[in-house]
mmCIF file of C-alpha atoms in Angstrom:
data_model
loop_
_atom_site.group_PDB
_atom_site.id
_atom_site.type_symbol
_atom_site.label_atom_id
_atom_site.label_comp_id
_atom_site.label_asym_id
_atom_site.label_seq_id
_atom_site.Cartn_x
_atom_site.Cartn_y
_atom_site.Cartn_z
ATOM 1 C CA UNK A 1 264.247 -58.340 10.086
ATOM 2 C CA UNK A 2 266.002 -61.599 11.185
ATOM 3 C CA UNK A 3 265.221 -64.569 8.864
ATOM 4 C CA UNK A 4 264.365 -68.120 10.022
ATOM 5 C CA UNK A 5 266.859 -70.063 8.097
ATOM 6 C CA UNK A 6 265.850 -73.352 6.749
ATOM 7 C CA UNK A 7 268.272 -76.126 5.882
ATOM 8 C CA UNK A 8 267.529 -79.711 4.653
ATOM 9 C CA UNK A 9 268.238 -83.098 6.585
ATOM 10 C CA UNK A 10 269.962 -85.406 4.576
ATOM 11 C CA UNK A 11 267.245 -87.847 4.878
ATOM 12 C CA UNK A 12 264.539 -87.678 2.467
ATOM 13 C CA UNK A 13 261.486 -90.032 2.743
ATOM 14 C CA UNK A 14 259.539 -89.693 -0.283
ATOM 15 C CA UNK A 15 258.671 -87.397 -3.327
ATOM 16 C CA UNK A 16 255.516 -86.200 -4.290
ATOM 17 C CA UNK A 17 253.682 -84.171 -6.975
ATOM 18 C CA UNK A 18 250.764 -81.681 -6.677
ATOM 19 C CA UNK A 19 249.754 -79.090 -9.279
ATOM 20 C CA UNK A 20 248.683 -76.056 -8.478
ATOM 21 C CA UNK A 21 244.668 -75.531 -8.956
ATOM 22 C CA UNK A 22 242.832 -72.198 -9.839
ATOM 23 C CA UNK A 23 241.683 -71.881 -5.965
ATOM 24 C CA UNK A 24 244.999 -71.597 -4.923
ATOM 25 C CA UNK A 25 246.046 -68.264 -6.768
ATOM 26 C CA UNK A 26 245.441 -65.077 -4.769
ATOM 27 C CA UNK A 27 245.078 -61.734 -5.869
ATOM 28 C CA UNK A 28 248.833 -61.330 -7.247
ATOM 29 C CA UNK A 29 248.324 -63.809 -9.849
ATOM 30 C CA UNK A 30 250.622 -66.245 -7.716
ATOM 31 C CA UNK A 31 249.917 -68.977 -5.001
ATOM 32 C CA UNK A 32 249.101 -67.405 -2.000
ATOM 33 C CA UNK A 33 250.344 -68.243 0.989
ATOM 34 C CA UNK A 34 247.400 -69.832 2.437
ATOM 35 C CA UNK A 35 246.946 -72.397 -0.448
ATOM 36 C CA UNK A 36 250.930 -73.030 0.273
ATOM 37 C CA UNK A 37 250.229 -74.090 3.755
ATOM 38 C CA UNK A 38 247.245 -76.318 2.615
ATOM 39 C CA UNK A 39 249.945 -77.660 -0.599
ATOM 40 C CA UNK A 40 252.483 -78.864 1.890
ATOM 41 C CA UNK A 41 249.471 -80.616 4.307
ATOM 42 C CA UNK A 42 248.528 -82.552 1.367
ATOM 43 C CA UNK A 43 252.288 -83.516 0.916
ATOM 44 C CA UNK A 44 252.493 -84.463 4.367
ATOM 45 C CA UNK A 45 248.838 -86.916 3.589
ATOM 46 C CA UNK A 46 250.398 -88.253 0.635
ATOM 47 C CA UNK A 47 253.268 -89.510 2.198
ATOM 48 C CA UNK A 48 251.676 -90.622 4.987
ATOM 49 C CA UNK A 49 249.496 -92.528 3.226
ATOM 50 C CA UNK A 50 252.206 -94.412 1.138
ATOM 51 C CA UNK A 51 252.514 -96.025 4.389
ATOM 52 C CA UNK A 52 248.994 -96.780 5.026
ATOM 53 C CA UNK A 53 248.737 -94.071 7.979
ATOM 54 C CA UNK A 54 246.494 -90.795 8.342
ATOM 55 C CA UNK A 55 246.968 -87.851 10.512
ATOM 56 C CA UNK A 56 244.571 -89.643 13.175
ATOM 57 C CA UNK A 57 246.119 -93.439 13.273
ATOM 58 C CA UNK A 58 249.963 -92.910 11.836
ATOM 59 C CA UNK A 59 251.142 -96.371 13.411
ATOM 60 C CA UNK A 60 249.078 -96.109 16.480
ATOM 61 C CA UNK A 61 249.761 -92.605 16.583
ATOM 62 C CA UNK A 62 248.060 -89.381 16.679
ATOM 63 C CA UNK A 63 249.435 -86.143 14.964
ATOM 64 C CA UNK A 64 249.139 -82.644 15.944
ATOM 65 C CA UNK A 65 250.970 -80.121 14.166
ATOM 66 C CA UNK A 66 252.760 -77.976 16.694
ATOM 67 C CA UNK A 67 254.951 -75.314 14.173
ATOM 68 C CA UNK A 68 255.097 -74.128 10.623
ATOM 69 C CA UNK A 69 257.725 -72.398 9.073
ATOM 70 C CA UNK A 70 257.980 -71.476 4.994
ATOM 71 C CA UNK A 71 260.698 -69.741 3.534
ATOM 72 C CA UNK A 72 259.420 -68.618 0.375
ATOM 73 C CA UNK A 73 262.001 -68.277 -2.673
ATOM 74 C CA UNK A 74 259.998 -67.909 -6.058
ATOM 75 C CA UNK A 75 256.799 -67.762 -7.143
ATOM 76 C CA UNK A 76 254.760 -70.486 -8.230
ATOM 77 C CA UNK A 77 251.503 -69.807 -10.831
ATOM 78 C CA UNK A 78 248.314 -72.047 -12.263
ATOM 79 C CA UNK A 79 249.371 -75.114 -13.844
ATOM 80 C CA UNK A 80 252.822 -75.685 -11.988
ATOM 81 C CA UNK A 81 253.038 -78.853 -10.826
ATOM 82 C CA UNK A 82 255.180 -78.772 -7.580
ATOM 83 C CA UNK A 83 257.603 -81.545 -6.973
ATOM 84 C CA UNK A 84 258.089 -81.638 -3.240
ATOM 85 C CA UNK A 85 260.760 -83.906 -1.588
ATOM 86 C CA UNK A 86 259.884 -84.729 2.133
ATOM 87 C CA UNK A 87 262.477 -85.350 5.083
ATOM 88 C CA UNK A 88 263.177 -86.496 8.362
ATOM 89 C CA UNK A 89 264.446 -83.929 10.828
ATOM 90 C CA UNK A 90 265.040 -84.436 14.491
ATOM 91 C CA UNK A 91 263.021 -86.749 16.187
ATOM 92 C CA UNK A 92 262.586 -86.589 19.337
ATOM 93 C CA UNK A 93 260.474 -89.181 22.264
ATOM 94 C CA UNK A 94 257.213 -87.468 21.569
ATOM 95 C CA UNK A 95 257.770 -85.461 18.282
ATOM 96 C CA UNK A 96 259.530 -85.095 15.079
ATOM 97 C CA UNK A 97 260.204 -82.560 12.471
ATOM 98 C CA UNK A 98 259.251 -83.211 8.290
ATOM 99 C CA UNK A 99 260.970 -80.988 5.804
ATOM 100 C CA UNK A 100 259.733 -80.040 2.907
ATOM 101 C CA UNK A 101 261.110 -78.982 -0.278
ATOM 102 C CA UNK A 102 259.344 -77.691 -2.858
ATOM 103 C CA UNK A 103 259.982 -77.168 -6.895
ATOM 104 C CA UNK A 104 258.734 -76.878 -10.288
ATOM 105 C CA UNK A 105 259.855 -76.872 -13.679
ATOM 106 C CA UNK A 106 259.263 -74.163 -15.734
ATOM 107 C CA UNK A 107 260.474 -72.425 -19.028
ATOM 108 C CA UNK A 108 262.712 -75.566 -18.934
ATOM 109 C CA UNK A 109 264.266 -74.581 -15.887
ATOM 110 C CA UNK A 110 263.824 -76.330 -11.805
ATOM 111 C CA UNK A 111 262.508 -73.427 -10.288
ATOM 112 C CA UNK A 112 262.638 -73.764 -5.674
ATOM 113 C CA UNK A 113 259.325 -72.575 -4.716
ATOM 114 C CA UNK A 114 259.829 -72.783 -1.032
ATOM 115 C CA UNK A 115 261.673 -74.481 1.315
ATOM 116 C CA UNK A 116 259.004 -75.316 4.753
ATOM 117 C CA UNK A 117 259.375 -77.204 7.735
ATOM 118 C CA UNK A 118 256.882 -78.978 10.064
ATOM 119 C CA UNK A 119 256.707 -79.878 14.068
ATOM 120 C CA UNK A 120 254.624 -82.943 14.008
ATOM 121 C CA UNK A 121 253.763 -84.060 17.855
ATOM 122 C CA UNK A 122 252.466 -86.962 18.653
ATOM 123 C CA UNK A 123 249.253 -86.094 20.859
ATOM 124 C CA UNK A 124 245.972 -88.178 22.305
ATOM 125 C CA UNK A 125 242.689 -86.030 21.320
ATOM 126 C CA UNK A 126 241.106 -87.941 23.752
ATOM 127 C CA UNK A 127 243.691 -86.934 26.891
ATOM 128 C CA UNK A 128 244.672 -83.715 24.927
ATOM 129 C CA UNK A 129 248.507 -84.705 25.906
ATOM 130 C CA UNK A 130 251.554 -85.793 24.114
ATOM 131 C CA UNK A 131 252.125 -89.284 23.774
ATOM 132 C CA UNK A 132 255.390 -91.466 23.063
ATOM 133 C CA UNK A 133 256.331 -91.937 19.234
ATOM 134 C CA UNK A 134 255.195 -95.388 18.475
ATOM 135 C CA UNK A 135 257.646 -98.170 16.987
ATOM 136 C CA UNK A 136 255.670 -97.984 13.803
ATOM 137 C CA UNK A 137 255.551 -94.519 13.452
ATOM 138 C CA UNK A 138 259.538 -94.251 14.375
ATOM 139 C CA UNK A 139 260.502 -97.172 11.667
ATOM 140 C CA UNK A 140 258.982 -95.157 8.636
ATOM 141 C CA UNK A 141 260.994 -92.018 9.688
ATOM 142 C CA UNK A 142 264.414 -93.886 10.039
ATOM 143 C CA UNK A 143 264.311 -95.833 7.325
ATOM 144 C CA UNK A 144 266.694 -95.891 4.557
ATOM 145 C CA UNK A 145 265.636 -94.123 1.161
#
């Protein structure tokens, strides 16, 4: 089976924590992937709200979210607390890509979870089109560290 294979940008926009809660463990004892997906949305929030945007006004903007990929790498159990370091991919006049890169310490030892990565497009609900990236929007994504 051919792999998807994720690699970091070098720019990273923030770093955020999350633990993991009892409704995200599945049947194997482990996070399952459908709590993962919901983990790095909540990521995504977080750091868009250290800028004072949502999902639904990020600068003027509206975000749809247009492709997920995860490759997974360890597990992760109750009581982790995932460290997950977000960054900037390609942006493009209508879109951009957030990377997401997620830990946990463990046994005293950095465990990588999962490695994930985002399309984010900039879309109207109310014309159910694309729309340009904003100014605002593009300044938070470019900015220095």
């Amino acid at each position: 089976m051919a792999r998807i294979k994720l690699v970091l940008p070098q720019k990273k926009l923030t770093t955020v924590s999350i633990p993991v809660r009892i409704t995200d463990i599945n049947y194997g004892n482990h996070v399952g992937n459908d709590a993962l997906v919901s983990i790095i949305h909540e990521a995504r929030m977080l750091f868009l709200q250290q800028h004072g945007f949502t999902e639904l006004n990020a600068g003027g903007n509206e975000l749809i979210m247009s492709e997920l990929i995860i490759n997974y790498k360890n597990e992760s159990f109750y009581k982790d607390v995932l460290e997950i370091q977000i960054f900037c991919g390609e942006i493009t006049k209508v879109s951009f890509e957030i990377y997401y890169q997620i830990t946990t310490q463990r046994d005293g030892k950095e465990w990588l979870i999962a490695i994930a990565k985002t399309g984010m497009v900039c879309y109207s609900y109310t014309s159910k089109k694309p729309e340009e990236l904003g100014a605002e929007l593009h300044r938070i994504l470019v900015s220095k560290d």
